[in-house]
Amino acid sequence: MNIRRVFAMAFKETLQVWRDPRSLAIALLMPVMQMVMLGYGVSLDIKHVPLCVYDQENSQESRAIVERFTAPGWFSISQTLVSEADLRNAMDRGECSMAIVIPVDFSRTLATTGSAPIQAIFDATDVNTTNIALGYAQGTVAQANAQTSAQWKAAHGVHPSPVGQVDVEPSTWFNETLDSRNFIIPGVVAVILALVGAQLTSLTISREWERGTMEQLISTPVTALEVMLGKLMPYFLIGLLDAAFCLVSAVYWFDVPFRGSLGTLFVTTVLFLIVVLGIGYLISVRIRSQLGASQIALLVTMLPTTLLSGYTFPIEQMPAPIQAITLIVYPRYYVTILRAIFLKGSSLPDLWAPLLGLFIFALIIIWLATRAFHKRLD
Amino acid sequence: MFERLSVMLMKEFLELKRDRWAMFRLIVPLIIQVLVFGYAATFTVYHVPTAILDLDQSQASRNLISHFVATGRFDVVDVATTQNALTRDIDHDQAVLAIVIHAGFNQDLENGRRAPLQVIVDGTNSNTALIALGYINQIIAQFSADQSGHAAPFRAGPAMPVTGISLQTRTWFNEGLDDRWFFIPGVIGTLTLLQVVSLTAFAIVREREVGTLEQIMVSPIRPFEFILGKTIPFFLIGLGDIALVSAIGILWFHIPFVGSFWVMLLGASLFLLAVLGMGLLLSTFSRTQQQAFALNFFFVNPFFILSGFAFPIAAMPTFLQWFTVINPLRYFLVVIRAVFLKGVGLAVLWPDLAMMALLAFLMLTISVLRFRKSLD
Amino acid sequence: MTMVEPAIIIQGLTKRFQDFTAVDHLDLTINQGEIVGFIGPNGAGKSTTIRMLCGLLQPTEGQAFVAGFNVGRQPEAVREHIGYMSQKFSLYGDLTVRENLRFFGGLYRVPRHDRGERMAFAIAMAGLAGREDVLVRTLASGWKQRLALGCAILHRPPVLFLDEPTSGVEPEARRQFWDLIHELAAGGVTTLVSTHYMDEAEYCNRVALINRGKLVAIGSPSELRGHQLGGELFEMDCAPLGAALKVLTDVPGVEEAAIFGDKLHIVLSAGGITAGDLPGFLGARGIHADPPRRVTPSLEDVFVHLVSGSHETRGAF
C-alpha cells in the first residue's frame, strides 16, 4: 500500500464531493433536516391527548375529579358532552382518545356507600396512547383515593378502609422525567448517520463506472485497498462532521442529558462510521449504476433501520425470529451504545456486547469490500 | 383524446409486461415489508424483565408477587436478597423493573395502614417504562380490591369510605388492545405511499432521460393525456397494493374489517390520486433518475414519519403539525383505521376525504402546469 | 396558407438560457420540398433552434412559422404537421418494431384505414420486413435510425426535423438514410436536418452554417464553395508543416492557412503574395515546399474559414 496513492485518491474525491452540490447537500443538509424532523416528530410523549367529559352530575366533586385529569397537561378537554349519542359520535369521529363519564348520582353514592364508579372509555385504535392513558387514569384515581383517605384519617383518627391499601412509590432511573425525547433522540442520531452515511458512499464507485473514469483508474497501479481508503477518507471526515452536528444538537438543542465520556463517544462513533461507510462502499462496488446503488442503499438502510434498530420499537418485545433478524441490523448496536452513553454514562467495558457486534461487522465489511473490488472491466 | 390515451396505456402495460422482474419487484418486497412491519412494529410491552426484593417474606408479599406473575407480563429474572443486587440488575440491563417489598408490608396491611411499595423502573425507554408503570397501577388496584374483598368481613371499623372512587375502564374499537390493529392499517397506507410515489417519479424521469419523452412531446399529445396515460397504470398498481396488503392484514394478522368496502375504495382512490400527484410533482423537479431518487428520499421519509403512523400528531410541536396538513397519508390513515376498526362512514369521514381530494386536485394541477414548463 | 408559401419562416428567433444566448436573432426561410442542412460546431445552437421549431422550447424573442403555424403560440397545431427525430435514439427499446409504430401512429391519430398501409411503408422503408416482432433494443444502430425516421413520418408530416439523425451510425447506413430523405423530399416533404458530418452537407439543397447561435452563411453547397472563401484555395505539400503554417500566418495576401491531413491549404487573395512565389518564400526560410496546386474548396474549407473568424484563430481546424 502506497500512502501517496491513497492521498491522491482522497484529494481527488474531496474535490469531486466539493464540486457536486447534490452530494454536498445530502452530506450536510440531510442530517440537519432529519434531525429537526425526527427529533421533533418522533415523540411518544402523551401530551394534549384529546379528552371528552360527559359529566352527568356536574357537581363540585365531579368537577374536582375532572380537574385531576387535566391538571398535568397530558389531556386537554376537547369537548364537553351532554348525551350518550354525543359520546358515541365523538368517539366515532376520533375527537377524543379518552372519555370520562361521571354518573348522575356520583357524589351522593360516594358519600353514602363510600365508593362510586366513574367510567373511562378509550378509543383503543391507537393502542399505545390508550395503554399509557389507561395507566395514567388508574394512577390519577388512586391518587384521589389516597388523598380522600388521608383526609378521612385526619378527621377520624383512624384509617378508613378495613384493610391497608398499597401505595406505589415509583422511582425512575436514567430517564427520570420519562421524557420520550431522551430515549428517542440518541436513536435518531444513529438512524441519521446510518442513512446518510450509506448514501454518501454508495455512489462513489458507481459514479466512476458511469462516467467511464473507472477504466482510467484501473489502468493505474492503484490497489483495491488504496482505492477504498482514499475514497472513504473524505466521507469519513464528513461523517464525523455530521455525527458531531447531530450529537451536539442532541445535547444542546434537545437537552438530552449526557452522562458518559467524550472519549467513549468518539471511539464508538468512529467504529460505527467505519461500518456505515463500508456498507455504502460495498454496495457501490457491487452495483455499477449510480441509481441502482442509491436505491439498494436506501432499501437496506431505511426500513430496517427505522423498524428493526430498536430506536422506536423495542427489540425485546419483538417475536424471536424478528429479534434474530435484528442481529444483522447494525444500527441497533449503535442505538444501544448511544443510549447507554447518554443516559447511563456507560463506559467501554459496559458496552462490550454491542461493541463486539459492530467490530465483527466492520471486519466482515472491509474484507468483503476489498475482495469485491476487481480491477477488471467485465 | 381517447385514442392517444389508449395507445399510451397500451404502451405502458406492454412495457410492464416485458419487464419480467417488474411483478417480482412490485410484490415481493411489499409482502416482506408487511410481514416484518406487522411483527416488528409494536409498542405493546409483552414482557418486562423484573427483579424482586421481598424483605417481608409474608403471605401478603407472596400474594402480591403472584399477582404480578399471573399477568404473564412480568418475567421475574431475579429474586434478589439485597438492595445492591437489585441495583446491579437494573444497571446491567438485566431488569427493567425492580420491586422492593419492605419488611412490615404484611403488618401495615393487617393494621389497616397504607403500605408503601417501592418500584424502580429503568426509564431509558420511556414508553416501556410508562406502560410498565401503568400495568403496576392496574395490578395494585386489583390486589387492593382482592385484599379488601376477603379481609373486610373480619374487621371492624368506621363504615366510611372503603374503596373511594373505582375506575371502570372500557376500550372501544380494539377491546384486546392489540396494537397490530393499529399498525397494520397504517402499514397499508405507508407502503402504498412509498411504492407509488417512487414508481411514478421514476417512470417519467426515465422517459426524460432516455429521450422518449421528447419524442412524445413533439407529437400532438396533450400534457394531461400523457400524464393520465402514465398514471392510470400506477393507480391500478396502487389499488392492487392496497388490496394485497389489506388481504394480508385481514387473513394473516386477523385485523377486523368492520367498515364499508366502498368507503375504503373511495378513500384509497383519493389517496392514490394525491400520491400520484406527489410523484408527478417530484418528477417535474428532476432531470435525472438520481435527482428523482434524492428528492424521493428527502420527502417521503418526512411524510411517513409525520403522518401519525406511529407517533401521535397531537404530541408534535405546532410547526410540524402544520406541515402534516399537506400530508395525504395523515388523512388516509384516519380513514383506513376508522373503516377497519370503527366502521364509520362518509358522515364522519368526509372532512378527511375532502382534504385528500383537495390535495389530489392541487398536486395534479400543479404538476400538469409544471410539466409543460419542465421541458424548457 | 397556399401551396407556394415557404414551409418554414424564421424571423429573429432568439433563445436565452439565463445569461447564455443559445440562438441569437436567427433569420431563415425554407421552401417546400427543400432539404436544408444545419451545420455548426457542437453548442452552436442547432438543437435549440430545432427544438423551438418543434414547439418543445418557447422562443425568448422573435418568431417562427412552421407549415403556417406560429411555433410559440400554436405549438399543438405545429406538432400535427411535423415529424421529429432527436439526436438521441428515442423509441422504446422494450417494445417491438410493430408496437412502437402502433404507439406513435396512435399518438398522431393516423386514420385507422390508413394505418396498416403506413406501417407497412415504414417497415419496408426501414428494411425491417420480417422483423416486425423483434424488440427494438436488439436492432443495430442503422436499423434503429431508419425505424425512428419511419415513426417520424407515419402521419405524413409536410415538415421533418432531424436533429443529428446519423450520429453514431456507420457510413453505409448513413448513405441509405440520406437516400430515404431524398425520396421523401421528392414527395414534397420539407426537411431541416442538423449534422456535424461535413460530407452530409453535400446531400442538402441548401446548407445553413451557424456558429454561436448566429447564422454565418447560407446557400447551396456549390454556392458556398464558390463565394465564401474570399480568395482562391491552394493545396501545397511542404515540410515541416507546422513551421510553414506559422510563417505564412502574417504574410500579406494569405487570407488563411490550415493543415489538411498531410498538406497545407492556403487561401490567397488578390494583390498579395502569389501562388508561384510561395515555394521560394518558404524555401528562403528553410522550409521545403512543392509548387501549390489550385483546388476546389470543400465545404469543410468554407466551414473552417467562416467559423474560425479567419483572422484570429487561423489553423484551429
Short mmCIF file of N, CA, C and O in Angstrom, two decimals, chain B residues 1 3-5 7-12 14-19 207-223 225-226 230 372 375-376, chain C residues 15 17 51 54 56-58 76 79-80 82 84-92 94-96 99 102-110 112 115 135 148 152 163:
data_model
loop_
_atom_site.label_atom_id
_atom_site.label_comp_id
_atom_site.label_asym_id
_atom_site.label_seq_id
_atom_site.Cartn_x
_atom_site.Cartn_y
_atom_site.Cartn_z
N MET B 1 -59.06 12.26 -28.05
CA MET B 1 -58.18 12.08 -26.91
C MET B 1 -58.13 10.63 -26.48
O MET B 1 -57.13 10.16 -25.99
N GLU B 3 -58.08 7.98 -28.22
CA GLU B 3 -57.16 7.18 -28.99
C GLU B 3 -55.74 7.35 -28.47
O GLU B 3 -55.03 6.38 -28.22
N ARG B 4 -55.35 8.62 -28.27
CA ARG B 4 -53.99 8.84 -27.79
C ARG B 4 -53.80 8.24 -26.41
O ARG B 4 -52.77 7.65 -26.10
N LEU B 5 -54.84 8.41 -25.56
CA LEU B 5 -54.75 7.87 -24.21
C LEU B 5 -54.63 6.35 -24.26
O LEU B 5 -53.83 5.75 -23.55
N VAL B 7 -53.49 4.42 -26.65
CA VAL B 7 -52.19 3.89 -27.08
C VAL B 7 -51.14 4.09 -25.99
O VAL B 7 -50.25 3.27 -25.80
N MET B 8 -51.26 5.20 -25.24
CA MET B 8 -50.36 5.43 -24.11
C MET B 8 -50.47 4.27 -23.12
O MET B 8 -49.47 3.72 -22.66
N LEU B 9 -51.73 3.94 -22.79
CA LEU B 9 -51.96 2.89 -21.80
C LEU B 9 -51.44 1.55 -22.29
O LEU B 9 -50.79 0.81 -21.56
N MET B 10 -51.72 1.28 -23.57
CA MET B 10 -51.30 0.01 -24.13
C MET B 10 -49.78 -0.10 -24.04
O MET B 10 -49.23 -1.12 -23.66
N LYS B 11 -49.11 1.01 -24.36
CA LYS B 11 -47.65 1.03 -24.31
C LYS B 11 -47.16 0.75 -22.90
O LYS B 11 -46.25 -0.06 -22.68
N GLU B 12 -47.79 1.42 -21.91
CA GLU B 12 -47.36 1.23 -20.52
C GLU B 12 -47.49 -0.23 -20.09
O GLU B 12 -46.61 -0.80 -19.48
N LEU B 14 -47.66 -2.86 -22.00
CA LEU B 14 -46.71 -3.71 -22.73
C LEU B 14 -45.34 -3.66 -22.08
O LEU B 14 -44.67 -4.68 -21.88
N GLU B 15 -44.92 -2.43 -21.71
CA GLU B 15 -43.59 -2.30 -21.10
C GLU B 15 -43.55 -3.03 -19.77
O GLU B 15 -42.56 -3.68 -19.43
N LEU B 16 -44.65 -2.92 -19.03
CA LEU B 16 -44.71 -3.60 -17.74
C LEU B 16 -44.64 -5.11 -17.93
O LEU B 16 -43.97 -5.83 -17.20
N LYS B 17 -45.32 -5.57 -18.98
CA LYS B 17 -45.34 -7.00 -19.25
C LYS B 17 -43.96 -7.49 -19.67
O LYS B 17 -43.51 -8.56 -19.28
N ARG B 18 -43.28 -6.67 -20.47
CA ARG B 18 -41.96 -7.05 -20.96
C ARG B 18 -40.94 -7.17 -19.83
O ARG B 18 -40.00 -7.92 -19.90
N ASP B 19 -41.16 -6.32 -18.80
CA ASP B 19 -40.21 -6.28 -17.70
C ASP B 19 -40.49 -7.48 -16.80
O ASP B 19 -41.36 -7.46 -15.96
N GLU B 207 -38.29 8.31 -18.83
CA GLU B 207 -38.60 8.68 -20.23
C GLU B 207 -37.84 9.94 -20.62
O GLU B 207 -37.41 10.08 -21.75
N ARG B 208 -37.69 10.83 -19.66
CA ARG B 208 -36.97 12.05 -19.96
C ARG B 208 -35.50 11.74 -20.24
O ARG B 208 -34.92 12.23 -21.20
N GLU B 209 -34.93 10.88 -19.41
CA GLU B 209 -33.52 10.55 -19.56
C GLU B 209 -33.25 9.81 -20.86
O GLU B 209 -32.27 10.07 -21.55
N VAL B 210 -34.12 8.86 -21.19
CA VAL B 210 -33.90 8.04 -22.38
C VAL B 210 -34.14 8.85 -23.65
O VAL B 210 -33.59 8.56 -24.69
N GLY B 211 -34.96 9.89 -23.54
CA GLY B 211 -35.23 10.72 -24.71
C GLY B 211 -36.60 10.48 -25.31
O GLY B 211 -37.02 11.20 -26.20
N THR B 212 -37.28 9.43 -24.84
CA THR B 212 -38.60 9.13 -25.41
C THR B 212 -39.61 10.20 -25.05
O THR B 212 -40.57 10.41 -25.77
N LEU B 213 -39.38 10.89 -23.93
CA LEU B 213 -40.32 11.93 -23.53
C LEU B 213 -40.36 13.03 -24.60
O LEU B 213 -41.42 13.49 -24.99
N GLU B 214 -39.17 13.41 -25.08
CA GLU B 214 -39.10 14.45 -26.09
C GLU B 214 -39.83 14.01 -27.36
O GLU B 214 -40.57 14.77 -27.97
N GLN B 215 -39.62 12.73 -27.71
CA GLN B 215 -40.26 12.19 -28.91
C GLN B 215 -41.79 12.25 -28.76
O GLN B 215 -42.49 12.56 -29.71
N ILE B 216 -42.26 11.99 -27.55
CA ILE B 216 -43.71 12.02 -27.33
C ILE B 216 -44.20 13.45 -27.32
O ILE B 216 -45.27 13.77 -27.85
N MET B 217 -43.41 14.36 -26.74
CA MET B 217 -43.89 15.73 -26.60
C MET B 217 -43.96 16.47 -27.93
O MET B 217 -44.67 17.45 -28.03
N VAL B 218 -43.22 16.03 -28.97
CA VAL B 218 -43.39 16.69 -30.26
C VAL B 218 -44.62 16.18 -31.00
O VAL B 218 -44.99 16.73 -32.00
N SER B 219 -45.23 15.13 -30.47
CA SER B 219 -46.47 14.66 -31.08
C SER B 219 -47.60 15.53 -30.53
O SER B 219 -47.40 16.27 -29.58
N PRO B 220 -48.76 15.48 -31.16
CA PRO B 220 -49.83 16.39 -30.71
C PRO B 220 -50.45 15.98 -29.37
O PRO B 220 -51.47 16.53 -29.00
N ILE B 221 -49.86 15.08 -28.64
CA ILE B 221 -50.46 14.65 -27.38
C ILE B 221 -50.51 15.82 -26.40
O ILE B 221 -49.63 16.68 -26.40
N ARG B 222 -51.61 15.90 -25.61
CA ARG B 222 -51.73 16.97 -24.60
C ARG B 222 -51.05 16.51 -23.32
O ARG B 222 -51.09 15.31 -23.01
N PRO B 223 -50.47 17.44 -22.56
CA PRO B 223 -49.81 17.01 -21.32
C PRO B 223 -50.70 16.17 -20.42
O PRO B 223 -50.25 15.17 -19.86
N GLU B 225 -53.09 14.21 -21.27
CA GLU B 225 -53.25 12.86 -21.82
C GLU B 225 -52.04 12.01 -21.48
O GLU B 225 -52.16 10.85 -21.08
N PHE B 226 -50.87 12.63 -21.63
CA PHE B 226 -49.65 11.90 -21.30
C PHE B 226 -49.65 11.51 -19.82
O PHE B 226 -49.37 10.37 -19.46
N LYS B 230 -49.68 7.86 -18.11
CA LYS B 230 -48.59 7.44 -17.24
C LYS B 230 -49.12 7.01 -15.87
O LYS B 230 -48.54 6.14 -15.22
N ARG B 372 -45.54 21.15 -18.34
CA ARG B 372 -45.35 21.88 -19.60
C ARG B 372 -44.03 22.61 -19.57
O ARG B 372 -43.29 22.62 -20.53
N LEU B 375 -39.97 21.11 -19.79
CA LEU B 375 -39.17 20.75 -20.96
C LEU B 375 -38.17 21.85 -21.32
O LEU B 375 -37.16 21.61 -21.93
N ASP B 376 -38.47 23.05 -20.90
CA ASP B 376 -37.60 24.18 -21.24
C ASP B 376 -36.22 24.05 -20.63
O ASP B 376 -36.09 23.62 -19.51
N LYS C 15 -33.09 32.45 -28.39
CA LYS C 15 -33.35 31.71 -27.15
C LYS C 15 -32.21 31.97 -26.18
O LYS C 15 -31.04 31.76 -26.51
N PHE C 17 -30.81 31.13 -22.30
CA PHE C 17 -30.91 30.38 -21.04
C PHE C 17 -30.13 31.19 -20.01
O PHE C 17 -28.91 31.30 -20.13
N ARG C 51 -35.51 22.50 -31.61
CA ARG C 51 -36.49 22.29 -30.54
C ARG C 51 -37.49 23.43 -30.45
O ARG C 51 -38.66 23.21 -30.13
N CYS C 54 -40.01 22.87 -33.14
CA CYS C 54 -40.93 21.78 -32.83
C CYS C 54 -41.90 22.16 -31.72
O CYS C 54 -42.75 21.36 -31.33
N LEU C 56 -40.97 22.58 -28.66
CA LEU C 56 -40.51 21.99 -27.40
C LEU C 56 -39.95 23.06 -26.47
O LEU C 56 -39.95 22.91 -25.26
N LEU C 57 -39.43 24.12 -27.08
CA LEU C 57 -38.90 25.24 -26.28
C LEU C 57 -39.61 26.51 -26.71
O LEU C 57 -39.92 26.68 -27.89
N GLN C 58 -39.85 27.36 -25.76
CA GLN C 58 -40.51 28.63 -26.06
C GLN C 58 -39.43 29.64 -26.48
O GLN C 58 -38.46 29.83 -25.74
N GLU C 76 -49.34 23.18 -30.56
CA GLU C 76 -50.08 21.94 -30.82
C GLU C 76 -50.36 21.77 -32.32
O GLU C 76 -50.24 20.68 -32.86
N ARG C 79 -47.29 20.70 -34.06
CA ARG C 79 -46.94 19.30 -33.85
C ARG C 79 -47.71 18.34 -34.74
O ARG C 79 -47.23 17.25 -35.05
N GLU C 80 -48.93 18.76 -35.14
CA GLU C 80 -49.71 17.90 -36.03
C GLU C 80 -49.02 17.78 -37.39
O GLU C 80 -49.26 16.84 -38.12
N ILE C 82 -45.61 18.12 -38.13
CA ILE C 82 -44.17 17.86 -38.22
C ILE C 82 -43.84 16.43 -37.80
O ILE C 82 -44.58 15.78 -37.08
N TYR C 84 -40.37 14.47 -36.08
CA TYR C 84 -39.17 14.90 -35.38
C TYR C 84 -38.36 13.69 -34.98
O TYR C 84 -38.90 12.68 -34.53
N MET C 85 -37.09 13.82 -35.18
CA MET C 85 -36.19 12.75 -34.77
C MET C 85 -35.05 13.41 -34.01
O MET C 85 -34.40 14.31 -34.54
N SER C 86 -34.86 13.01 -32.76
CA SER C 86 -33.84 13.70 -31.96
C SER C 86 -32.50 13.01 -32.11
O SER C 86 -32.40 11.91 -32.64
N GLN C 87 -31.46 13.70 -31.63
CA GLN C 87 -30.11 13.14 -31.81
C GLN C 87 -29.94 11.86 -31.01
O GLN C 87 -29.15 11.02 -31.34
N LYS C 88 -30.72 11.75 -29.91
CA LYS C 88 -30.63 10.53 -29.12
C LYS C 88 -31.69 9.59 -29.65
O LYS C 88 -32.82 10.01 -29.91
N PHE C 89 -31.35 8.33 -29.82
CA PHE C 89 -32.37 7.39 -30.28
C PHE C 89 -33.46 7.32 -29.25
O PHE C 89 -33.21 7.09 -28.08
N SER C 90 -34.71 7.56 -29.66
CA SER C 90 -35.73 7.66 -28.63
C SER C 90 -37.01 6.91 -28.96
O SER C 90 -38.09 7.43 -28.88
N LEU C 91 -36.83 5.67 -29.33
CA LEU C 91 -38.00 4.78 -29.38
C LEU C 91 -37.91 3.89 -28.15
O LEU C 91 -36.90 3.89 -27.45
N TYR C 92 -38.96 3.13 -27.92
CA TYR C 92 -38.96 2.28 -26.74
C TYR C 92 -38.24 0.96 -27.02
O TYR C 92 -38.70 0.16 -27.82
N ASP C 94 -37.94 -1.56 -25.17
CA ASP C 94 -38.60 -2.77 -24.68
C ASP C 94 -39.91 -3.04 -25.40
O ASP C 94 -40.68 -3.89 -24.97
N LEU C 95 -40.17 -2.29 -26.48
CA LEU C 95 -41.33 -2.63 -27.32
C LEU C 95 -40.79 -3.15 -28.66
O LEU C 95 -39.66 -2.84 -29.04
N THR C 96 -41.64 -3.90 -29.37
CA THR C 96 -41.20 -4.41 -30.67
C THR C 96 -41.34 -3.32 -31.73
O THR C 96 -41.91 -2.26 -31.47
N GLU C 99 -44.96 -2.61 -32.31
CA GLU C 99 -45.60 -1.92 -31.17
C GLU C 99 -45.20 -0.45 -31.11
O GLU C 99 -46.02 0.41 -30.80
N ARG C 102 -47.15 1.28 -33.83
CA ARG C 102 -48.57 1.39 -33.48
C ARG C 102 -48.74 2.51 -32.45
O ARG C 102 -49.67 3.29 -32.51
N PHE C 103 -47.79 2.57 -31.51
CA PHE C 103 -47.86 3.59 -30.47
C PHE C 103 -47.80 5.00 -31.06
O PHE C 103 -48.66 5.84 -30.82
N PHE C 104 -46.78 5.24 -31.90
CA PHE C 104 -46.65 6.59 -32.44
C PHE C 104 -47.77 6.89 -33.43
O PHE C 104 -48.25 8.02 -33.51
N GLY C 105 -48.21 5.86 -34.16
CA GLY C 105 -49.35 6.04 -35.04
C GLY C 105 -50.57 6.50 -34.27
O GLY C 105 -51.33 7.36 -34.69
N GLY C 106 -50.73 5.93 -33.08
CA GLY C 106 -51.87 6.31 -32.23
C GLY C 106 -51.73 7.72 -31.71
O GLY C 106 -52.69 8.48 -31.66
N LEU C 107 -50.51 8.09 -31.33
CA LEU C 107 -50.30 9.44 -30.81
C LEU C 107 -50.64 10.49 -31.86
O LEU C 107 -51.17 11.55 -31.56
N TYR C 108 -50.32 10.17 -33.13
CA TYR C 108 -50.59 11.12 -34.20
C TYR C 108 -51.97 10.90 -34.81
O TYR C 108 -52.33 11.57 -35.76
N ARG C 109 -52.69 9.95 -34.29
CA ARG C 109 -54.01 9.62 -34.78
C ARG C 109 -54.01 9.40 -36.30
O ARG C 109 -54.79 10.02 -37.03
N VAL C 110 -53.11 8.56 -36.75
CA VAL C 110 -53.13 8.17 -38.16
C VAL C 110 -54.45 7.43 -38.38
O VAL C 110 -54.79 6.53 -37.62
N ARG C 112 -57.46 5.07 -39.09
CA ARG C 112 -57.42 3.63 -38.97
C ARG C 112 -57.24 2.93 -40.33
O ARG C 112 -56.43 2.03 -40.46
N ARG C 115 -53.74 3.14 -41.50
CA ARG C 115 -52.65 2.81 -40.59
C ARG C 115 -51.84 1.60 -41.06
O ARG C 115 -50.61 1.63 -41.05
N LEU C 135 -37.71 -7.05 -30.58
CA LEU C 135 -37.59 -5.93 -29.64
C LEU C 135 -36.61 -4.91 -30.21
O LEU C 135 -35.54 -5.26 -30.69
N ALA C 148 -36.72 4.95 -36.56
CA ALA C 148 -37.10 6.21 -35.93
C ALA C 148 -37.63 7.16 -37.00
O ALA C 148 -38.62 7.86 -36.79
N ALA C 152 -41.32 8.82 -37.43
CA ALA C 152 -41.49 10.26 -37.54
C ALA C 152 -42.34 10.64 -38.75
O ALA C 152 -42.93 11.71 -38.78
N ASP C 163 -32.62 15.96 -35.99
CA ASP C 163 -31.53 16.55 -35.21
C ASP C 163 -30.40 15.54 -35.10
O ASP C 163 -30.48 14.58 -34.34
#
